[in-house]
Amino acid sequence: MCNTMNELEKAVADYRSLKAMKEELEAQLKDVEKDIISYLDSKKKLSETGKDFTVKVSTCERRTLDSKRLEADLGSLADYQRISQYRRLCVK
């Protein structure tokens, strides 16, 4: 807990520094995830097991409704669905 302005300033500086580190690490993680997925794709595999790990990649799908359009026009719900796919990586 910060009791003085100096403590608050230090906390804010620490926060900013950690936030920058977090963003850098997230970018590095994303690059490594892409490398792992590229490996699996090049081998035409959905999973691979090593000495101390198992990696799997799967395609996921998410469906959402456009609530503004639905409220404006209560027609068929199929017309309002958005379908997106993404791939999930699991490392154990």
PDB file of N, CA and C in Angstrom:
ATOM      1  N   MET A   1       0.847  -1.171   0.000  1.00  0.00           N
ATOM      2  CA  MET A   1       0.000   0.000   0.000  1.00  0.00           C
ATOM      3  C   MET A   1       0.893   1.234   0.000  1.00  0.00           C
ATOM      4  N   CYS A   2       0.514   2.213  -0.770  1.00  0.00           N
ATOM      5  CA  CYS A   2       1.266   3.460  -0.876  1.00  0.00           C
ATOM      6  C   CYS A   2       0.714   4.464   0.135  1.00  0.00           C
ATOM      7  N   ASN A   3       1.618   5.048   0.913  1.00  0.00           N
ATOM      8  CA  ASN A   3       1.206   6.053   1.890  1.00  0.00           C
ATOM      9  C   ASN A   3       1.679   7.455   1.529  1.00  0.00           C
ATOM     10  N   THR A   4       2.670   7.543   0.657  1.00  0.00           N
ATOM     11  CA  THR A   4       3.202   8.868   0.289  1.00  0.00           C
ATOM     12  C   THR A   4       3.215   8.992  -1.226  1.00  0.00           C
ATOM     13  N   MET A   5       3.394  10.206  -1.702  1.00  0.00           N
ATOM     14  CA  MET A   5       3.464  10.442  -3.143  1.00  0.00           C
ATOM     15  C   MET A   5       4.680   9.727  -3.736  1.00  0.00           C
ATOM     16  N   ASN A   6       5.791   9.721  -2.989  1.00  0.00           N
ATOM     17  CA  ASN A   6       6.983   9.015  -3.476  1.00  0.00           C
ATOM     18  C   ASN A   6       6.717   7.523  -3.648  1.00  0.00           C
ATOM     19  N   GLU A   7       6.013   6.922  -2.710  1.00  0.00           N
ATOM     20  CA  GLU A   7       5.671   5.501  -2.815  1.00  0.00           C
ATOM     21  C   GLU A   7       4.736   5.255  -3.992  1.00  0.00           C
ATOM     22  N   LEU A   8       3.797   6.172  -4.195  1.00  0.00           N
ATOM     23  CA  LEU A   8       2.875   6.046  -5.323  1.00  0.00           C
ATOM     24  C   LEU A   8       3.632   6.155  -6.639  1.00  0.00           C
ATOM     25  N   GLU A   9       4.534   7.120  -6.727  1.00  0.00           N
ATOM     26  CA  GLU A   9       5.320   7.287  -7.955  1.00  0.00           C
ATOM     27  C   GLU A   9       6.155   6.042  -8.249  1.00  0.00           C
ATOM     28  N   LYS A  10       6.748   5.456  -7.214  1.00  0.00           N
ATOM     29  CA  LYS A  10       7.524   4.233  -7.401  1.00  0.00           C
ATOM     30  C   LYS A  10       6.617   3.084  -7.845  1.00  0.00           C
ATOM     31  N   ALA A  11       5.450   2.985  -7.240  1.00  0.00           N
ATOM     32  CA  ALA A  11       4.506   1.928  -7.613  1.00  0.00           C
ATOM     33  C   ALA A  11       4.071   2.082  -9.070  1.00  0.00           C
ATOM     34  N   VAL A  12       3.807   3.321  -9.492  1.00  0.00           N
ATOM     35  CA  VAL A  12       3.401   3.566 -10.884  1.00  0.00           C
ATOM     36  C   VAL A  12       4.544   3.217 -11.835  1.00  0.00           C
ATOM     37  N   ALA A  13       5.767   3.603 -11.469  1.00  0.00           N
ATOM     38  CA  ALA A  13       6.924   3.272 -12.303  1.00  0.00           C
ATOM     39  C   ALA A  13       7.095   1.754 -12.400  1.00  0.00           C
ATOM     40  N   ASP A  14       6.951   1.059 -11.278  1.00  0.00           N
ATOM     41  CA  ASP A  14       7.041  -0.408 -11.267  1.00  0.00           C
ATOM     42  C   ASP A  14       5.945  -1.012 -12.145  1.00  0.00           C
ATOM     43  N   TYR A  15       4.748  -0.471 -12.022  1.00  0.00           N
ATOM     44  CA  TYR A  15       3.614  -0.963 -12.809  1.00  0.00           C
ATOM     45  C   TYR A  15       3.908  -0.826 -14.301  1.00  0.00           C
ATOM     46  N   ARG A  16       4.368   0.352 -14.705  1.00  0.00           N
ATOM     47  CA  ARG A  16       4.664   0.594 -16.116  1.00  0.00           C
ATOM     48  C   ARG A  16       5.765  -0.336 -16.616  1.00  0.00           C
ATOM     49  N   SER A  17       6.776  -0.531 -15.801  1.00  0.00           N
ATOM     50  CA  SER A  17       7.881  -1.406 -16.181  1.00  0.00           C
ATOM     51  C   SER A  17       7.404  -2.845 -16.335  1.00  0.00           C
ATOM     52  N   LEU A  18       6.629  -3.315 -15.369  1.00  0.00           N
ATOM     53  CA  LEU A  18       6.103  -4.675 -15.433  1.00  0.00           C
ATOM     54  C   LEU A  18       5.140  -4.850 -16.602  1.00  0.00           C
ATOM     55  N   LYS A  19       4.336  -3.836 -16.866  1.00  0.00           N
ATOM     56  CA  LYS A  19       3.391  -3.888 -17.983  1.00  0.00           C
ATOM     57  C   LYS A  19       4.146  -4.026 -19.311  1.00  0.00           C
ATOM     58  N   ALA A  20       5.240  -3.259 -19.456  1.00  0.00           N
ATOM     59  CA  ALA A  20       6.048  -3.340 -20.671  1.00  0.00           C
ATOM     60  C   ALA A  20       6.683  -4.726 -20.797  1.00  0.00           C
ATOM     61  N   MET A  21       7.173  -5.266 -19.689  1.00  0.00           N
ATOM     62  CA  MET A  21       7.753  -6.607 -19.701  1.00  0.00           C
ATOM     63  C   MET A  21       6.700  -7.644 -20.073  1.00  0.00           C
ATOM     64  N   LYS A  22       5.505  -7.486 -19.546  1.00  0.00           N
ATOM     65  CA  LYS A  22       4.413  -8.414 -19.843  1.00  0.00           C
ATOM     66  C   LYS A  22       4.093  -8.407 -21.333  1.00  0.00           C
ATOM     67  N   GLU A  23       4.007  -7.212 -21.919  1.00  0.00           N
ATOM     68  CA  GLU A  23       3.692  -7.112 -23.342  1.00  0.00           C
ATOM     69  C   GLU A  23       4.789  -7.739 -24.191  1.00  0.00           C
ATOM     70  N   GLU A  24       6.048  -7.530 -23.790  1.00  0.00           N
ATOM     71  CA  GLU A  24       7.169  -8.124 -24.514  1.00  0.00           C
ATOM     72  C   GLU A  24       7.123  -9.650 -24.411  1.00  0.00           C
ATOM     73  N   LEU A  25       6.861 -10.158 -23.216  1.00  0.00           N
ATOM     74  CA  LEU A  25       6.776 -11.607 -23.027  1.00  0.00           C
ATOM     75  C   LEU A  25       5.600 -12.206 -23.802  1.00  0.00           C
ATOM     76  N   GLU A  26       4.468 -11.501 -23.830  1.00  0.00           N
ATOM     77  CA  GLU A  26       3.313 -12.003 -24.580  1.00  0.00           C
ATOM     78  C   GLU A  26       3.635 -12.089 -26.065  1.00  0.00           C
ATOM     79  N   ALA A  27       4.373 -11.103 -26.593  1.00  0.00           N
ATOM     80  CA  ALA A  27       4.771 -11.138 -28.004  1.00  0.00           C
ATOM     81  C   ALA A  27       5.713 -12.309 -28.263  1.00  0.00           C
ATOM     82  N   GLN A  28       6.655 -12.539 -27.345  1.00  0.00           N
ATOM     83  CA  GLN A  28       7.579 -13.666 -27.494  1.00  0.00           C
ATOM     84  C   GLN A  28       6.831 -14.994 -27.427  1.00  0.00           C
ATOM     85  N   LEU A  29       5.868 -15.108 -26.500  1.00  0.00           N
ATOM     86  CA  LEU A  29       5.069 -16.328 -26.400  1.00  0.00           C
ATOM     87  C   LEU A  29       4.301 -16.595 -27.689  1.00  0.00           C
ATOM     88  N   LYS A  30       3.715 -15.548 -28.260  1.00  0.00           N
ATOM     89  CA  LYS A  30       2.967 -15.696 -29.501  1.00  0.00           C
ATOM     90  C   LYS A  30       3.874 -16.205 -30.624  1.00  0.00           C
ATOM     91  N   ASP A  31       5.106 -15.677 -30.687  1.00  0.00           N
ATOM     92  CA  ASP A  31       6.053 -16.144 -31.694  1.00  0.00           C
ATOM     93  C   ASP A  31       6.402 -17.613 -31.493  1.00  0.00           C
ATOM     94  N   VAL A  32       6.622 -18.027 -30.247  1.00  0.00           N
ATOM     95  CA  VAL A  32       6.950 -19.433 -29.967  1.00  0.00           C
ATOM     96  C   VAL A  32       5.752 -20.322 -30.281  1.00  0.00           C
ATOM     97  N   GLU A  33       4.541 -19.863 -29.956  1.00  0.00           N
ATOM     98  CA  GLU A  33       3.337 -20.632 -30.297  1.00  0.00           C
ATOM     99  C   GLU A  33       3.258 -20.848 -31.803  1.00  0.00           C
ATOM    100  N   LYS A  34       3.544 -19.791 -32.580  1.00  0.00           N
ATOM    101  CA  LYS A  34       3.522 -19.912 -34.044  1.00  0.00           C
ATOM    102  C   LYS A  34       4.551 -20.927 -34.516  1.00  0.00           C
ATOM    103  N   ASP A  35       5.738 -20.923 -33.898  1.00  0.00           N
ATOM    104  CA  ASP A  35       6.774 -21.895 -34.258  1.00  0.00           C
ATOM    105  C   ASP A  35       6.299 -23.321 -33.995  1.00  0.00           C
ATOM    106  N   ILE A  36       5.674 -23.547 -32.840  1.00  0.00           N
ATOM    107  CA  ILE A  36       5.190 -24.890 -32.492  1.00  0.00           C
ATOM    108  C   ILE A  36       4.102 -25.326 -33.466  1.00  0.00           C
ATOM    109  N   ILE A  37       3.165 -24.436 -33.752  1.00  0.00           N
ATOM    110  CA  ILE A  37       2.089 -24.765 -34.690  1.00  0.00           C
ATOM    111  C   ILE A  37       2.651 -25.012 -36.085  1.00  0.00           C
ATOM    112  N   SER A  38       3.639 -24.229 -36.496  1.00  0.00           N
ATOM    113  CA  SER A  38       4.272 -24.440 -37.804  1.00  0.00           C
ATOM    114  C   SER A  38       4.925 -25.814 -37.874  1.00  0.00           C
ATOM    115  N   TYR A  39       5.580 -26.217 -36.780  1.00  0.00           N
ATOM    116  CA  TYR A  39       6.190 -27.549 -36.729  1.00  0.00           C
ATOM    117  C   TYR A  39       5.116 -28.617 -36.927  1.00  0.00           C
ATOM    118  N   LEU A  40       4.029 -28.509 -36.154  1.00  0.00           N
ATOM    119  CA  LEU A  40       2.957 -29.509 -36.262  1.00  0.00           C
ATOM    120  C   LEU A  40       2.363 -29.506 -37.666  1.00  0.00           C
ATOM    121  N   ASP A  41       2.143 -28.323 -38.237  1.00  0.00           N
ATOM    122  CA  ASP A  41       1.578 -28.240 -39.586  1.00  0.00           C
ATOM    123  C   ASP A  41       2.512 -28.868 -40.615  1.00  0.00           C
ATOM    124  N   SER A  42       3.823 -28.598 -40.488  1.00  0.00           N
ATOM    125  CA  SER A  42       4.772 -29.132 -41.473  1.00  0.00           C
ATOM    126  C   SER A  42       4.846 -30.655 -41.407  1.00  0.00           C
ATOM    127  N   LYS A  43       4.597 -31.208 -40.233  1.00  0.00           N
ATOM    128  CA  LYS A  43       4.604 -32.667 -40.068  1.00  0.00           C
ATOM    129  C   LYS A  43       3.213 -33.266 -40.259  1.00  0.00           C
ATOM    130  N   LYS A  44       2.224 -32.390 -40.556  1.00  0.00           N
ATOM    131  CA  LYS A  44       0.832 -32.817 -40.730  1.00  0.00           C
ATOM    132  C   LYS A  44       0.329 -33.590 -39.515  1.00  0.00           C
ATOM    133  N   LYS A  45       0.627 -33.038 -38.335  1.00  0.00           N
ATOM    134  CA  LYS A  45       0.225 -33.660 -37.074  1.00  0.00           C
ATOM    135  C   LYS A  45      -0.637 -32.702 -36.275  1.00  0.00           C
ATOM    136  N   LEU A  46      -1.494 -33.259 -35.440  1.00  0.00           N
ATOM    137  CA  LEU A  46      -2.293 -32.460 -34.514  1.00  0.00           C
ATOM    138  C   LEU A  46      -1.719 -32.503 -33.106  1.00  0.00           C
ATOM    139  N   SER A  47      -0.785 -33.444 -32.861  1.00  0.00           N
ATOM    140  CA  SER A  47      -0.160 -33.529 -31.542  1.00  0.00           C
ATOM    141  C   SER A  47       1.228 -34.134 -31.681  1.00  0.00           C
ATOM    142  N   GLU A  48       2.035 -33.889 -30.677  1.00  0.00           N
ATOM    143  CA  GLU A  48       3.387 -34.437 -30.634  1.00  0.00           C
ATOM    144  C   GLU A  48       3.778 -34.582 -29.177  1.00  0.00           C
ATOM    145  N   THR A  49       4.489 -35.662 -28.868  1.00  0.00           N
ATOM    146  CA  THR A  49       4.921 -35.903 -27.497  1.00  0.00           C
ATOM    147  C   THR A  49       6.438 -35.990 -27.475  1.00  0.00           C
ATOM    148  N   GLY A  50       7.035 -35.306 -26.519  1.00  0.00           N
ATOM    149  CA  GLY A  50       8.478 -35.348 -26.333  1.00  0.00           C
ATOM    150  C   GLY A  50       8.802 -35.965 -24.992  1.00  0.00           C
ATOM    151  N   LYS A  51      10.037 -35.771 -24.535  1.00  0.00           N
ATOM    152  CA  LYS A  51      10.469 -36.360 -23.266  1.00  0.00           C
ATOM    153  C   LYS A  51       9.654 -35.844 -22.091  1.00  0.00           C
ATOM    154  N   ASP A  52       9.382 -34.546 -22.074  1.00  0.00           N
ATOM    155  CA  ASP A  52       8.678 -33.962 -20.921  1.00  0.00           C
ATOM    156  C   ASP A  52       7.515 -33.065 -21.321  1.00  0.00           C
ATOM    157  N   PHE A  53       6.955 -33.299 -22.508  1.00  0.00           N
ATOM    158  CA  PHE A  53       5.849 -32.446 -22.943  1.00  0.00           C
ATOM    159  C   PHE A  53       4.951 -33.172 -23.938  1.00  0.00           C
ATOM    160  N   THR A  54       3.750 -32.677 -24.050  1.00  0.00           N
ATOM    161  CA  THR A  54       2.823 -33.047 -25.118  1.00  0.00           C
ATOM    162  C   THR A  54       2.218 -31.756 -25.628  1.00  0.00           C
ATOM    163  N   VAL A  55       2.250 -31.563 -26.932  1.00  0.00           N
ATOM    164  CA  VAL A  55       1.605 -30.391 -27.519  1.00  0.00           C
ATOM    165  C   VAL A  55       0.497 -30.870 -28.437  1.00  0.00           C
ATOM    166  N   LYS A  56      -0.596 -30.143 -28.428  1.00  0.00           N
ATOM    167  CA  LYS A  56      -1.737 -30.448 -29.283  1.00  0.00           C
ATOM    168  C   LYS A  56      -2.244 -29.144 -29.861  1.00  0.00           C
ATOM    169  N   VAL A  57      -2.721 -29.198 -31.081  1.00  0.00           N
ATOM    170  CA  VAL A  57      -3.360 -28.029 -31.676  1.00  0.00           C
ATOM    171  C   VAL A  57      -4.740 -28.473 -32.156  1.00  0.00           C
ATOM    172  N   SER A  58      -5.720 -27.636 -31.922  1.00  0.00           N
ATOM    173  CA  SER A  58      -7.077 -27.966 -32.356  1.00  0.00           C
ATOM    174  C   SER A  58      -7.733 -26.709 -32.915  1.00  0.00           C
ATOM    175  N   THR A  59      -8.656 -26.919 -33.813  1.00  0.00           N
ATOM    176  CA  THR A  59      -9.413 -25.813 -34.380  1.00  0.00           C
ATOM    177  C   THR A  59     -10.676 -25.634 -33.551  1.00  0.00           C
ATOM    178  N   CYS A  60     -10.912 -24.421 -33.149  1.00  0.00           N
ATOM    179  CA  CYS A  60     -12.079 -24.106 -32.337  1.00  0.00           C
ATOM    180  C   CYS A  60     -12.986 -23.175 -33.129  1.00  0.00           C
ATOM    181  N   GLU A  61     -14.226 -23.134 -32.727  1.00  0.00           N
ATOM    182  CA  GLU A  61     -15.199 -22.287 -33.412  1.00  0.00           C
ATOM    183  C   GLU A  61     -16.010 -21.532 -32.381  1.00  0.00           C
ATOM    184  N   ARG A  62     -16.296 -20.296 -32.679  1.00  0.00           N
ATOM    185  CA  ARG A  62     -17.113 -19.478 -31.786  1.00  0.00           C
ATOM    186  C   ARG A  62     -18.227 -18.844 -32.603  1.00  0.00           C
ATOM    187  N   ARG A  63     -19.433 -18.916 -32.088  1.00  0.00           N
ATOM    188  CA  ARG A  63     -20.587 -18.299 -32.749  1.00  0.00           C
ATOM    189  C   ARG A  63     -21.120 -17.198 -31.851  1.00  0.00           C
ATOM    190  N   THR A  64     -21.372 -16.057 -32.453  1.00  0.00           N
ATOM    191  CA  THR A  64     -21.912 -14.928 -31.705  1.00  0.00           C
ATOM    192  C   THR A  64     -23.114 -14.362 -32.447  1.00  0.00           C
ATOM    193  N   LEU A  65     -23.933 -13.638 -31.729  1.00  0.00           N
ATOM    194  CA  LEU A  65     -25.078 -12.974 -32.328  1.00  0.00           C
ATOM    195  C   LEU A  65     -24.847 -11.467 -32.354  1.00  0.00           C
ATOM    196  N   ASP A  66     -25.257 -10.844 -33.441  1.00  0.00           N
ATOM    197  CA  ASP A  66     -25.192  -9.397 -33.553  1.00  0.00           C
ATOM    198  C   ASP A  66     -26.462  -8.850 -32.902  1.00  0.00           C
ATOM    199  N   SER A  67     -26.355  -8.457 -31.654  1.00  0.00           N
ATOM    200  CA  SER A  67     -27.538  -8.076 -30.876  1.00  0.00           C
ATOM    201  C   SER A  67     -28.225  -6.823 -31.419  1.00  0.00           C
ATOM    202  N   LYS A  68     -27.462  -5.902 -31.996  1.00  0.00           N
ATOM    203  CA  LYS A  68     -28.084  -4.687 -32.547  1.00  0.00           C
ATOM    204  C   LYS A  68     -28.981  -5.018 -33.728  1.00  0.00           C
ATOM    205  N   ARG A  69     -28.485  -5.850 -34.614  1.00  0.00           N
ATOM    206  CA  ARG A  69     -29.317  -6.247 -35.756  1.00  0.00           C
ATOM    207  C   ARG A  69     -30.506  -7.082 -35.294  1.00  0.00           C
ATOM    208  N   LEU A  70     -30.285  -7.939 -34.295  1.00  0.00           N
ATOM    209  CA  LEU A  70     -31.364  -8.783 -33.791  1.00  0.00           C
ATOM    210  C   LEU A  70     -32.475  -7.934 -33.193  1.00  0.00           C
ATOM    211  N   GLU A  71     -32.093  -6.908 -32.463  1.00  0.00           N
ATOM    212  CA  GLU A  71     -33.087  -6.019 -31.872  1.00  0.00           C
ATOM    213  C   GLU A  71     -33.838  -5.243 -32.941  1.00  0.00           C
ATOM    214  N   ALA A  72     -33.156  -4.860 -33.994  1.00  0.00           N
ATOM    215  CA  ALA A  72     -33.793  -4.081 -35.061  1.00  0.00           C
ATOM    216  C   ALA A  72     -34.750  -4.928 -35.896  1.00  0.00           C
ATOM    217  N   ASP A  73     -34.402  -6.194 -36.090  1.00  0.00           N
ATOM    218  CA  ASP A  73     -35.212  -7.032 -36.977  1.00  0.00           C
ATOM    219  C   ASP A  73     -35.210  -8.446 -36.433  1.00  0.00           C
ATOM    220  N   LEU A  74     -36.327  -8.905 -35.916  1.00  0.00           N
ATOM    221  CA  LEU A  74     -36.398 -10.227 -35.292  1.00  0.00           C
ATOM    222  C   LEU A  74     -36.691 -11.340 -36.299  1.00  0.00           C
ATOM    223  N   GLY A  75     -35.928 -11.381 -37.364  1.00  0.00           N
ATOM    224  CA  GLY A  75     -36.080 -12.453 -38.346  1.00  0.00           C
ATOM    225  C   GLY A  75     -35.351 -13.708 -37.893  1.00  0.00           C
ATOM    226  N   SER A  76     -34.950 -14.509 -38.858  1.00  0.00           N
ATOM    227  CA  SER A  76     -34.240 -15.761 -38.586  1.00  0.00           C
ATOM    228  C   SER A  76     -32.923 -15.488 -37.868  1.00  0.00           C
ATOM    229  N   LEU A  77     -32.657 -16.245 -36.818  1.00  0.00           N
ATOM    230  CA  LEU A  77     -31.423 -16.072 -36.070  1.00  0.00           C
ATOM    231  C   LEU A  77     -30.192 -16.460 -36.889  1.00  0.00           C
ATOM    232  N   ALA A  78     -30.350 -17.356 -37.839  1.00  0.00           N
ATOM    233  CA  ALA A  78     -29.210 -17.781 -38.656  1.00  0.00           C
ATOM    234  C   ALA A  78     -28.595 -16.604 -39.414  1.00  0.00           C
ATOM    235  N   ASP A  79     -29.415 -15.641 -39.779  1.00  0.00           N
ATOM    236  CA  ASP A  79     -28.906 -14.468 -40.496  1.00  0.00           C
ATOM    237  C   ASP A  79     -28.032 -13.579 -39.621  1.00  0.00           C
ATOM    238  N   TYR A  80     -28.123 -13.746 -38.328  1.00  0.00           N
ATOM    239  CA  TYR A  80     -27.408 -12.881 -37.395  1.00  0.00           C
ATOM    240  C   TYR A  80     -26.184 -13.553 -36.782  1.00  0.00           C
ATOM    241  N   GLN A  81     -25.951 -14.793 -37.112  1.00  0.00           N
ATOM    242  CA  GLN A  81     -24.815 -15.501 -36.536  1.00  0.00           C
ATOM    243  C   GLN A  81     -23.518 -15.098 -37.215  1.00  0.00           C
ATOM    244  N   ARG A  82     -22.486 -14.962 -36.405  1.00  0.00           N
ATOM    245  CA  ARG A  82     -21.127 -14.783 -36.905  1.00  0.00           C
ATOM    246  C   ARG A  82     -20.349 -16.013 -36.467  1.00  0.00           C
ATOM    247  N   ILE A  83     -19.669 -16.626 -37.392  1.00  0.00           N
ATOM    248  CA  ILE A  83     -18.892 -17.816 -37.075  1.00  0.00           C
ATOM    249  C   ILE A  83     -17.421 -17.493 -37.299  1.00  0.00           C
ATOM    250  N   SER A  84     -16.640 -17.712 -36.265  1.00  0.00           N
ATOM    251  CA  SER A  84     -15.200 -17.525 -36.400  1.00  0.00           C
ATOM    252  C   SER A  84     -14.502 -18.774 -35.888  1.00  0.00           C
ATOM    253  N   GLN A  85     -13.349 -19.059 -36.449  1.00  0.00           N
ATOM    254  CA  GLN A  85     -12.575 -20.218 -36.031  1.00  0.00           C
ATOM    255  C   GLN A  85     -11.219 -19.743 -35.551  1.00  0.00           C
ATOM    256  N   TYR A  86     -10.677 -20.459 -34.593  1.00  0.00           N
ATOM    257  CA  TYR A  86      -9.335 -20.196 -34.118  1.00  0.00           C
ATOM    258  C   TYR A  86      -8.725 -21.507 -33.686  1.00  0.00           C
ATOM    259  N   ARG A  87      -7.417 -21.484 -33.491  1.00  0.00           N
ATOM    260  CA  ARG A  87      -6.721 -22.697 -33.114  1.00  0.00           C
ATOM    261  C   ARG A  87      -6.211 -22.538 -31.681  1.00  0.00           C
ATOM    262  N   ARG A  88      -6.352 -23.606 -30.928  1.00  0.00           N
ATOM    263  CA  ARG A  88      -5.939 -23.590 -29.517  1.00  0.00           C
ATOM    264  C   ARG A  88      -4.717 -24.498 -29.370  1.00  0.00           C
ATOM    265  N   LEU A  89      -3.723 -24.023 -28.659  1.00  0.00           N
ATOM    266  CA  LEU A  89      -2.519 -24.795 -28.392  1.00  0.00           C
ATOM    267  C   LEU A  89      -2.499 -25.178 -26.925  1.00  0.00           C
ATOM    268  N   CYS A  90      -2.244 -26.443 -26.644  1.00  0.00           N
ATOM    269  CA  CYS A  90      -2.168 -26.945 -25.269  1.00  0.00           C
ATOM    270  C   CYS A  90      -0.784 -27.537 -25.056  1.00  0.00           C
ATOM    271  N   VAL A  91      -0.079 -27.054 -24.061  1.00  0.00           N
ATOM    272  CA  VAL A  91       1.246 -27.585 -23.721  1.00  0.00           C
ATOM    273  C   VAL A  91       1.183 -28.118 -22.302  1.00  0.00           C
ATOM    274  N   LYS A  92       1.494 -29.396 -22.125  1.00  0.00           N
ATOM    275  CA  LYS A  92       1.458 -30.014 -20.792  1.00  0.00           C
ATOM    276  C   LYS A  92       2.852 -30.391 -20.354  1.00  0.00           C
TER     277      LYS A  92
END
